[in-house]
Amino acid sequence: MDCVKVLLDGGKGGVESGLKNVSSHCSISEMDDYDLSKLLERPRLNIERQRSFDERSLSELSVGLSRGLDHYESAYSPGRSALDTPASSARNSFEPHPMVADAWEALRRSLVHFRGQPVGTIAAYDHASEEVLNYDQVFVRDFVPSALAFLMNGEPDIVKNFLLKTLQLQGWEKRIDRFKLGEGAMPASFKVLHDPVRRTDTIVADFGESAIGRVAPIDSGFWWIILLRAYTKSTGDLSLAETPECQKGMRLILALCLSEGFDTFPTLLCADGCSMIDRRMGIYGYPIEIQSLFFMALRAALAMLKHDAEGKEFIERIVKRLHALSYHMRSYFWLDFQQLNDIYRYKTEEYSHTAVNKFNVIPDSIPDWVFDFMPTRGGYFIGNVSPARMDFRWFALGNCVAILSSLATPEQASAIMDLFEERWEELVGEMPLKICYPAIESHEWRIVTGCDPKNTRWSYHNGGSWPVLLWLLTAACIKTGRPQIARRAIDLAESRLLKDSWPEYYDGKLGRYIGKQARKYQTWSIAGYLVAKMMLEDPSHLGMISLEEDKQMKPVLKRSSSWTC
Ligand code: GLC
């Protein structure tokens, strides 16, 4: 429990700010190919980091692991950082914002221990709130920014403990009433119960059986794989991902989402409420959030799966799915001015293979707001595409993850960033970042949400503003070479977050009001801020959570008979 000690000691410098010193080495020759400091207007920092696992291991050491994707990420991996230039005092020093120390303190307060080991962080540490609901649990998705903060601060153990603990939970038999869930399902959350008399710790997990709506979290398994890669990449410790347990865990998750069925689309069919938006919000079908995470998890797994008999089968399935999925998403989910105009002029009732309007979308179903919202410059992946239904809403998480995973082509990625600039007021307003845009109101709200009083217009999941999304925006900004956008958003967050006690979300068209039912000291608001700050200060951290465009897979693509575009 070093971390707790660090906090209580209340020492100076790194300790005071909650930061541990990260010392590791990499040589000048390793950082030649991409000068990340060019992306930043800020002075360079003298932070030395470990070489990332893919440089040392995937390419050099491990014959067993995929030779693929991570080669192309070296530009952003810590070891290739262009930041370790010779120290030159004042130019390289930076004063942490006073909020940073506070944030670390709050983050450490949220740590959850199991038999003496830290295994996660609770969702919110809000003692003032009358109802705890399930905010005293460790949510898989909520832990991701906490995990990244700890990794970036050179504290990987808690992340390893979390990955192993959730892996054990995956092994549990999961039932909802009399129905048994797929073996690979990962929990939405778990809770550690301490028995002070018997001095024992036990865990209870929720796989959807106690969640509102009884929906299993599809995103948990994807985040688990993404986090395993982040851990491996940041520590260079390949041994965890290579254990038979982790390999099996990945295969079980993949088996769930790569299984054959009646699908005609490569996207993943989902129930409402299966992800961060865990209440009915009309995102059933093929929500962008899940498709982006699916894509990213497939790519991360591809880099970590062993080429043994069991692994190989999955590798082949992943490669095929990635081709089909990227084609489908880039063609049918993408919307910009030109595409909108094309859809507006669609003919309907087209049969056969020559159809242009493949899903028979009726132009009259295009909502009015989208014509005004769409700038001439910019674009985004829309919320959902299924037969005769395009959900034109913009969702933050799906679009940012599409950039980070390189589901978005470089042109699409920069168009998404253009949209942020063009529609700053709508998407960022006074508090980064809207979870989706626009809100649904009146009759539509009644029908779509089932009259959900928590999801009224411009609140919570219905157009509310979520500070946690700041880390995703920042990562996307760094990847696309637009750090100034992130800085602007971070400045906004810094003017409010601490003063408002780290709310879970804000309400209103501009995100100006603390959310009606928002928790205070919401852990992922705190961790999201820290991750955003650390990434902007040292952009080489981006490698943990970003995948470069996959150039190696393209030749395979062209040879594939299923490739028809
Ligand atoms: C809410 C959010 C969900 C989050 C949970 C815990 O239910 O919708 O995304 O994981 O709170 O913070």
mmCIF file of C-alpha atoms in Angstrom, residues 160-454:
data_model
loop_
_atom_site.group_PDB
_atom_site.id
_atom_site.type_symbol
_atom_site.label_atom_id
_atom_site.label_comp_id
_atom_site.label_asym_id
_atom_site.label_seq_id
_atom_site.Cartn_x
_atom_site.Cartn_y
_atom_site.Cartn_z
ATOM 1 C CA LYS A 160 -2.117 -6.001 -12.842
ATOM 2 C CA ASN A 161 -4.126 -6.919 -9.734
ATOM 3 C CA PHE A 162 -7.267 -5.559 -11.344
ATOM 4 C CA LEU A 163 -6.702 -7.468 -14.579
ATOM 5 C CA LEU A 164 -6.179 -10.715 -12.687
ATOM 6 C CA LYS A 165 -9.095 -10.199 -10.322
ATOM 7 C CA THR A 166 -11.560 -9.479 -13.122
ATOM 8 C CA LEU A 167 -10.195 -12.458 -15.018
ATOM 9 C CA GLN A 168 -11.104 -14.653 -12.062
ATOM 10 C CA LEU A 169 -14.580 -13.166 -12.028
ATOM 11 C CA GLN A 170 -14.972 -13.999 -15.709
ATOM 12 C CA GLY A 171 -14.615 -17.633 -14.685
ATOM 13 C CA TRP A 172 -17.737 -17.470 -12.519
ATOM 14 C CA GLU A 173 -20.959 -19.016 -13.667
ATOM 15 C CA LYS A 174 -23.247 -16.137 -14.610
ATOM 16 C CA ARG A 175 -26.995 -16.412 -14.499
ATOM 17 C CA ILE A 176 -29.882 -14.042 -14.952
ATOM 18 C CA ASP A 177 -32.957 -15.780 -13.611
ATOM 19 C CA ARG A 178 -32.745 -19.172 -15.256
ATOM 20 C CA PHE A 179 -30.621 -18.077 -18.167
ATOM 21 C CA LYS A 180 -26.885 -18.716 -18.286
ATOM 22 C CA LEU A 181 -24.712 -15.980 -19.780
ATOM 23 C CA GLY A 182 -21.841 -16.604 -22.194
ATOM 24 C CA GLU A 183 -18.625 -17.816 -20.554
ATOM 25 C CA GLY A 184 -16.573 -14.833 -21.716
ATOM 26 C CA ALA A 185 -18.752 -12.094 -20.213
ATOM 27 C CA MET A 186 -16.852 -9.729 -17.941
ATOM 28 C CA PRO A 187 -18.589 -7.978 -15.053
ATOM 29 C CA ALA A 188 -19.839 -4.406 -15.214
ATOM 30 C CA SER A 189 -18.627 -3.974 -11.656
ATOM 31 C CA PHE A 190 -17.581 -5.762 -8.501
ATOM 32 C CA LYS A 191 -17.613 -4.968 -4.820
ATOM 33 C CA VAL A 192 -15.287 -6.069 -2.050
ATOM 34 C CA LEU A 193 -17.038 -6.967 1.185
ATOM 35 C CA HIS A 194 -14.880 -6.714 4.302
ATOM 36 C CA ASP A 195 -15.950 -8.769 7.298
ATOM 37 C CA PRO A 196 -14.246 -7.055 10.250
ATOM 38 C CA VAL A 197 -15.099 -9.847 12.677
ATOM 39 C CA ARG A 198 -13.860 -12.779 10.666
ATOM 40 C CA ARG A 199 -11.309 -10.532 8.984
ATOM 41 C CA THR A 200 -12.118 -11.880 5.562
ATOM 42 C CA ASP A 201 -12.673 -10.211 2.223
ATOM 43 C CA THR A 202 -15.127 -11.515 -0.336
ATOM 44 C CA ILE A 203 -16.178 -10.255 -3.746
ATOM 45 C CA VAL A 204 -19.583 -9.897 -5.319
ATOM 46 C CA ALA A 205 -19.773 -9.105 -9.009
ATOM 47 C CA ASP A 206 -22.500 -7.782 -11.271
ATOM 48 C CA PHE A 207 -22.700 -9.112 -14.797
ATOM 49 C CA GLY A 208 -25.927 -7.316 -15.522
ATOM 50 C CA GLU A 209 -28.095 -9.359 -13.189
ATOM 51 C CA SER A 210 -28.538 -6.470 -10.784
ATOM 52 C CA ALA A 211 -28.013 -3.582 -13.211
ATOM 53 C CA ILE A 212 -30.928 -1.409 -14.243
ATOM 54 C CA GLY A 213 -32.553 -3.099 -17.204
ATOM 55 C CA ARG A 214 -30.630 -6.352 -16.599
ATOM 56 C CA VAL A 215 -28.289 -5.785 -19.515
ATOM 57 C CA ALA A 216 -24.832 -7.337 -19.673
ATOM 58 C CA PRO A 217 -22.025 -4.820 -20.280
ATOM 59 C CA ILE A 218 -20.558 -5.529 -23.698
ATOM 60 C CA ASP A 219 -17.889 -2.886 -23.234
ATOM 61 C CA SER A 220 -16.294 -4.494 -20.146
ATOM 62 C CA GLY A 221 -14.553 -7.288 -22.048
ATOM 63 C CA PHE A 222 -13.307 -4.862 -24.667
ATOM 64 C CA TRP A 223 -11.941 -2.464 -22.064
ATOM 65 C CA TRP A 224 -10.278 -5.410 -20.333
ATOM 66 C CA ILE A 225 -8.369 -6.353 -23.500
ATOM 67 C CA ILE A 226 -7.512 -2.708 -24.206
ATOM 68 C CA LEU A 227 -6.209 -2.311 -20.669
ATOM 69 C CA LEU A 228 -4.150 -5.482 -20.869
ATOM 70 C CA ARG A 229 -2.418 -4.015 -23.899
ATOM 71 C CA ALA A 230 -1.929 -0.655 -22.156
ATOM 72 C CA TYR A 231 -0.354 -2.448 -19.192
ATOM 73 C CA THR A 232 1.909 -4.512 -21.427
ATOM 74 C CA LYS A 233 2.919 -1.562 -23.505
ATOM 75 C CA SER A 234 3.659 0.727 -20.614
ATOM 76 C CA THR A 235 5.588 -1.765 -18.483
ATOM 77 C CA GLY A 236 7.259 -3.875 -21.157
ATOM 78 C CA ASP A 237 6.124 -6.843 -19.068
ATOM 79 C CA LEU A 238 4.966 -9.376 -21.610
ATOM 80 C CA SER A 239 4.651 -12.169 -19.105
ATOM 81 C CA LEU A 240 1.158 -11.205 -17.947
ATOM 82 C CA ALA A 241 -0.439 -11.171 -21.398
ATOM 83 C CA GLU A 242 1.339 -14.409 -22.229
ATOM 84 C CA THR A 243 -0.012 -16.398 -19.280
ATOM 85 C CA PRO A 244 -2.408 -19.172 -20.272
ATOM 86 C CA GLU A 245 -5.041 -17.460 -18.101
ATOM 87 C CA CYS A 246 -4.879 -14.135 -19.951
ATOM 88 C CA GLN A 247 -4.723 -15.860 -23.315
ATOM 89 C CA LYS A 248 -7.819 -17.856 -22.397
ATOM 90 C CA GLY A 249 -9.566 -14.770 -21.045
ATOM 91 C CA MET A 250 -9.043 -12.986 -24.345
ATOM 92 C CA ARG A 251 -10.223 -15.981 -26.354
ATOM 93 C CA LEU A 252 -13.396 -16.242 -24.294
ATOM 94 C CA ILE A 253 -14.236 -12.581 -24.850
ATOM 95 C CA LEU A 254 -13.521 -12.934 -28.544
ATOM 96 C CA ALA A 255 -15.568 -16.124 -28.809
ATOM 97 C CA LEU A 256 -18.590 -14.134 -27.652
ATOM 98 C CA CYS A 257 -18.295 -11.408 -30.230
ATOM 99 C CA LEU A 258 -16.928 -13.379 -33.163
ATOM 100 C CA SER A 259 -19.510 -16.150 -33.053
ATOM 101 C CA GLU A 260 -21.472 -16.795 -36.211
ATOM 102 C CA GLY A 261 -25.189 -16.165 -36.279
ATOM 103 C CA PHE A 262 -27.778 -14.537 -38.467
ATOM 104 C CA ASP A 263 -25.875 -11.293 -38.840
ATOM 105 C CA THR A 264 -25.512 -9.711 -42.231
ATOM 106 C CA PHE A 265 -23.341 -6.906 -40.842
ATOM 107 C CA PRO A 266 -19.857 -7.193 -39.323
ATOM 108 C CA THR A 267 -20.894 -4.774 -36.565
ATOM 109 C CA LEU A 268 -22.013 -6.122 -33.202
ATOM 110 C CA LEU A 269 -25.725 -6.232 -32.417
ATOM 111 C CA CYS A 270 -26.446 -4.794 -28.969
ATOM 112 C CA ALA A 271 -29.234 -4.169 -26.495
ATOM 113 C CA ASP A 272 -29.858 -0.693 -25.118
ATOM 114 C CA GLY A 273 -27.814 0.084 -22.019
ATOM 115 C CA CYS A 274 -24.889 -2.271 -22.635
ATOM 116 C CA SER A 275 -22.108 0.320 -22.342
ATOM 117 C CA MET A 276 -21.268 3.626 -20.655
ATOM 118 C CA ILE A 277 -24.803 4.720 -21.464
ATOM 119 C CA ASP A 278 -26.294 2.024 -19.302
ATOM 120 C CA ARG A 279 -29.952 3.038 -19.486
ATOM 121 C CA ARG A 280 -32.426 3.057 -22.316
ATOM 122 C CA MET A 281 -31.364 5.810 -24.706
ATOM 123 C CA GLY A 282 -32.287 4.403 -28.104
ATOM 124 C CA ILE A 283 -28.806 3.079 -28.749
ATOM 125 C CA TYR A 284 -29.878 -0.529 -29.301
ATOM 126 C CA GLY A 285 -28.799 -1.976 -32.620
ATOM 127 C CA TYR A 286 -25.249 -1.146 -33.631
ATOM 128 C CA PRO A 287 -24.106 1.700 -31.359
ATOM 129 C CA ILE A 288 -20.922 3.497 -32.351
ATOM 130 C CA GLU A 289 -19.459 3.218 -28.841
ATOM 131 C CA ILE A 290 -19.466 -0.567 -28.959
ATOM 132 C CA GLN A 291 -18.323 -0.778 -32.593
ATOM 133 C CA SER A 292 -15.286 1.428 -31.903
ATOM 134 C CA LEU A 293 -14.369 -0.478 -28.768
ATOM 135 C CA PHE A 294 -14.906 -3.758 -30.596
ATOM 136 C CA PHE A 295 -12.527 -2.662 -33.333
ATOM 137 C CA MET A 296 -9.923 -1.499 -30.845
ATOM 138 C CA ALA A 297 -10.159 -4.655 -28.746
ATOM 139 C CA LEU A 298 -9.807 -6.838 -31.846
ATOM 140 C CA ARG A 299 -6.648 -5.014 -32.840
ATOM 141 C CA ALA A 300 -5.250 -5.123 -29.319
ATOM 142 C CA ALA A 301 -5.969 -8.851 -29.058
ATOM 143 C CA LEU A 302 -4.358 -9.464 -32.421
ATOM 144 C CA ALA A 303 -1.133 -8.026 -31.090
ATOM 145 C CA MET A 304 -1.241 -10.085 -27.898
ATOM 146 C CA LEU A 305 -2.606 -13.491 -28.901
ATOM 147 C CA LYS A 306 -0.058 -16.250 -29.187
ATOM 148 C CA HIS A 307 0.273 -18.036 -32.481
ATOM 149 C CA ASP A 308 -0.416 -21.430 -30.922
ATOM 150 C CA ALA A 309 -3.137 -23.775 -32.137
ATOM 151 C CA GLU A 310 -5.957 -22.053 -30.227
ATOM 152 C CA GLY A 311 -4.666 -18.552 -30.767
ATOM 153 C CA LYS A 312 -4.202 -18.999 -34.502
ATOM 154 C CA GLU A 313 -7.831 -19.764 -35.108
ATOM 155 C CA PHE A 314 -8.829 -16.522 -33.409
ATOM 156 C CA ILE A 315 -6.174 -14.528 -35.195
ATOM 157 C CA GLU A 316 -7.593 -15.581 -38.539
ATOM 158 C CA ARG A 317 -11.116 -14.710 -37.486
ATOM 159 C CA ILE A 318 -10.014 -11.354 -36.151
ATOM 160 C CA VAL A 319 -8.212 -10.417 -39.347
ATOM 161 C CA LYS A 320 -11.283 -11.193 -41.455
ATOM 162 C CA ARG A 321 -13.576 -9.342 -39.121
ATOM 163 C CA LEU A 322 -11.360 -6.268 -38.984
ATOM 164 C CA HIS A 323 -11.427 -5.943 -42.761
ATOM 165 C CA ALA A 324 -15.169 -6.201 -42.947
ATOM 166 C CA LEU A 325 -15.762 -4.022 -39.907
ATOM 167 C CA SER A 326 -13.529 -1.169 -41.000
ATOM 168 C CA TYR A 327 -15.082 -1.177 -44.461
ATOM 169 C CA HIS A 328 -18.607 -1.143 -43.066
ATOM 170 C CA MET A 329 -17.936 1.571 -40.512
ATOM 171 C CA ARG A 330 -15.949 3.841 -42.773
ATOM 172 C CA SER A 331 -18.534 3.616 -45.511
ATOM 173 C CA TYR A 332 -21.894 3.509 -43.768
ATOM 174 C CA PHE A 333 -21.385 5.199 -40.411
ATOM 175 C CA TRP A 334 -19.396 8.115 -41.771
ATOM 176 C CA LEU A 335 -21.219 11.397 -42.228
ATOM 177 C CA ASP A 336 -19.943 14.661 -43.611
ATOM 178 C CA PHE A 337 -21.491 17.404 -45.676
ATOM 179 C CA GLN A 338 -21.157 15.467 -48.921
ATOM 180 C CA GLN A 339 -22.471 12.244 -47.465
ATOM 181 C CA LEU A 340 -25.405 14.032 -45.851
ATOM 182 C CA ASN A 341 -26.274 15.585 -49.154
ATOM 183 C CA ASP A 342 -26.118 12.173 -50.827
ATOM 184 C CA ILE A 343 -28.425 10.635 -48.235
ATOM 185 C CA TYR A 344 -30.782 13.595 -48.568
ATOM 186 C CA ARG A 345 -31.106 12.757 -52.242
ATOM 187 C CA TYR A 346 -31.378 8.981 -51.753
ATOM 188 C CA LYS A 347 -33.884 7.024 -53.743
ATOM 189 C CA THR A 348 -35.755 4.439 -51.733
ATOM 190 C CA GLU A 349 -37.143 0.960 -52.360
ATOM 191 C CA GLU A 350 -34.067 -0.151 -54.273
ATOM 192 C CA TYR A 351 -33.630 -3.894 -54.534
ATOM 193 C CA SER A 352 -30.700 -6.022 -55.664
ATOM 194 C CA HIS A 353 -26.958 -5.494 -55.606
ATOM 195 C CA THR A 354 -26.982 -2.235 -57.458
ATOM 196 C CA ALA A 355 -28.778 -0.401 -54.647
ATOM 197 C CA VAL A 356 -27.059 2.773 -53.504
ATOM 198 C CA ASN A 357 -29.317 3.209 -50.492
ATOM 199 C CA LYS A 358 -28.515 -0.249 -49.165
ATOM 200 C CA PHE A 359 -30.399 0.034 -45.888
ATOM 201 C CA ASN A 360 -33.388 1.784 -47.397
ATOM 202 C CA VAL A 361 -33.066 4.919 -45.311
ATOM 203 C CA ILE A 362 -35.947 7.280 -46.025
ATOM 204 C CA PRO A 363 -34.578 10.839 -46.451
ATOM 205 C CA ASP A 364 -37.575 12.216 -44.567
ATOM 206 C CA SER A 365 -36.243 10.510 -41.458
ATOM 207 C CA ILE A 366 -33.195 12.796 -41.399
ATOM 208 C CA PRO A 367 -33.770 15.111 -38.410
ATOM 209 C CA ASP A 368 -33.786 18.861 -39.068
ATOM 210 C CA TRP A 369 -31.018 19.645 -36.609
ATOM 211 C CA VAL A 370 -28.420 17.708 -38.549
ATOM 212 C CA PHE A 371 -28.656 20.011 -41.576
ATOM 213 C CA ASP A 372 -27.678 22.983 -39.407
ATOM 214 C CA PHE A 373 -25.188 21.087 -37.323
ATOM 215 C CA MET A 374 -23.148 19.746 -40.228
ATOM 216 C CA PRO A 375 -20.345 22.148 -41.084
ATOM 217 C CA THR A 376 -18.850 22.318 -44.541
ATOM 218 C CA ARG A 377 -15.581 21.244 -42.996
ATOM 219 C CA GLY A 378 -15.732 18.261 -40.633
ATOM 220 C CA GLY A 379 -17.528 14.982 -40.125
ATOM 221 C CA TYR A 380 -18.178 12.150 -37.671
ATOM 222 C CA PHE A 381 -19.301 8.577 -37.233
ATOM 223 C CA ILE A 382 -23.022 8.626 -36.568
ATOM 224 C CA GLY A 383 -24.609 6.839 -33.612
ATOM 225 C CA ASN A 384 -26.124 3.805 -35.287
ATOM 226 C CA VAL A 385 -26.928 2.266 -38.667
ATOM 227 C CA SER A 386 -29.462 -0.474 -39.224
ATOM 228 C CA PRO A 387 -32.259 -1.171 -41.735
ATOM 229 C CA ALA A 388 -34.138 2.066 -42.473
ATOM 230 C CA ARG A 389 -32.598 3.654 -39.418
ATOM 231 C CA MET A 390 -29.705 6.027 -39.127
ATOM 232 C CA ASP A 391 -29.237 7.583 -35.719
ATOM 233 C CA PHE A 392 -27.578 10.853 -36.654
ATOM 234 C CA ARG A 393 -26.646 11.755 -33.096
ATOM 235 C CA TRP A 394 -22.979 12.428 -32.392
ATOM 236 C CA PHE A 395 -21.412 10.390 -29.577
ATOM 237 C CA ALA A 396 -18.136 11.436 -27.977
ATOM 238 C CA LEU A 397 -16.710 8.135 -26.827
ATOM 239 C CA GLY A 398 -17.253 6.259 -30.077
ATOM 240 C CA ASN A 399 -15.720 9.020 -32.166
ATOM 241 C CA CYS A 400 -12.674 9.465 -29.939
ATOM 242 C CA VAL A 401 -12.053 5.714 -29.756
ATOM 243 C CA ALA A 402 -12.435 5.532 -33.542
ATOM 244 C CA ILE A 403 -9.534 7.978 -33.780
ATOM 245 C CA LEU A 404 -7.412 6.190 -31.185
ATOM 246 C CA SER A 405 -7.933 2.742 -32.698
ATOM 247 C CA SER A 406 -7.428 4.054 -36.252
ATOM 248 C CA LEU A 407 -10.867 2.858 -37.197
ATOM 249 C CA ALA A 408 -11.085 6.377 -38.571
ATOM 250 C CA THR A 409 -8.801 6.941 -41.542
ATOM 251 C CA PRO A 410 -6.379 9.849 -41.046
ATOM 252 C CA GLU A 411 -8.720 12.038 -43.124
ATOM 253 C CA GLN A 412 -11.733 11.028 -41.056
ATOM 254 C CA ALA A 413 -9.779 11.564 -37.831
ATOM 255 C CA SER A 414 -8.920 15.099 -38.789
ATOM 256 C CA ALA A 415 -12.485 15.749 -39.924
ATOM 257 C CA ILE A 416 -13.714 14.681 -36.472
ATOM 258 C CA MET A 417 -11.310 17.188 -34.933
ATOM 259 C CA ASP A 418 -12.505 19.853 -37.385
ATOM 260 C CA LEU A 419 -16.012 19.222 -36.147
ATOM 261 C CA PHE A 420 -14.888 19.859 -32.576
ATOM 262 C CA GLU A 421 -13.529 23.197 -33.665
ATOM 263 C CA GLU A 422 -16.517 24.134 -35.778
ATOM 264 C CA ARG A 423 -19.078 23.032 -33.200
ATOM 265 C CA TRP A 424 -17.221 23.853 -30.000
ATOM 266 C CA GLU A 425 -20.190 25.521 -28.370
ATOM 267 C CA GLU A 426 -22.425 22.504 -28.948
ATOM 268 C CA LEU A 427 -19.964 19.707 -28.177
ATOM 269 C CA VAL A 428 -17.806 21.276 -25.484
ATOM 270 C CA GLY A 429 -19.580 24.416 -24.312
ATOM 271 C CA GLU A 430 -18.524 25.361 -20.808
ATOM 272 C CA MET A 431 -17.573 21.902 -19.626
ATOM 273 C CA PRO A 432 -15.955 19.197 -21.716
ATOM 274 C CA LEU A 433 -17.506 17.025 -22.993
ATOM 275 C CA LYS A 434 -21.036 16.229 -24.196
ATOM 276 C CA ILE A 435 -21.684 12.514 -24.061
ATOM 277 C CA CYS A 436 -23.881 12.891 -27.141
ATOM 278 C CA TYR A 437 -25.427 15.642 -29.229
ATOM 279 C CA PRO A 438 -28.177 16.711 -29.388
ATOM 280 C CA ALA A 439 -30.477 15.805 -26.510
ATOM 281 C CA ILE A 440 -33.812 14.199 -27.253
ATOM 282 C CA GLU A 441 -36.866 16.013 -25.979
ATOM 283 C CA SER A 442 -40.636 15.902 -25.562
ATOM 284 C CA HIS A 443 -42.452 13.175 -27.399
ATOM 285 C CA GLU A 444 -39.272 11.642 -28.724
ATOM 286 C CA TRP A 445 -37.819 11.514 -25.199
ATOM 287 C CA ARG A 446 -40.958 9.719 -23.995
ATOM 288 C CA ILE A 447 -40.750 7.119 -26.719
ATOM 289 C CA VAL A 448 -37.012 6.646 -26.830
ATOM 290 C CA THR A 449 -36.109 6.670 -23.129
ATOM 291 C CA GLY A 450 -39.393 5.318 -21.819
ATOM 292 C CA CYS A 451 -39.893 8.613 -19.926
ATOM 293 C CA ASP A 452 -36.648 8.214 -18.000
ATOM 294 C CA PRO A 453 -36.567 11.006 -15.368
ATOM 295 C CA LYS A 454 -32.788 10.792 -15.037
#
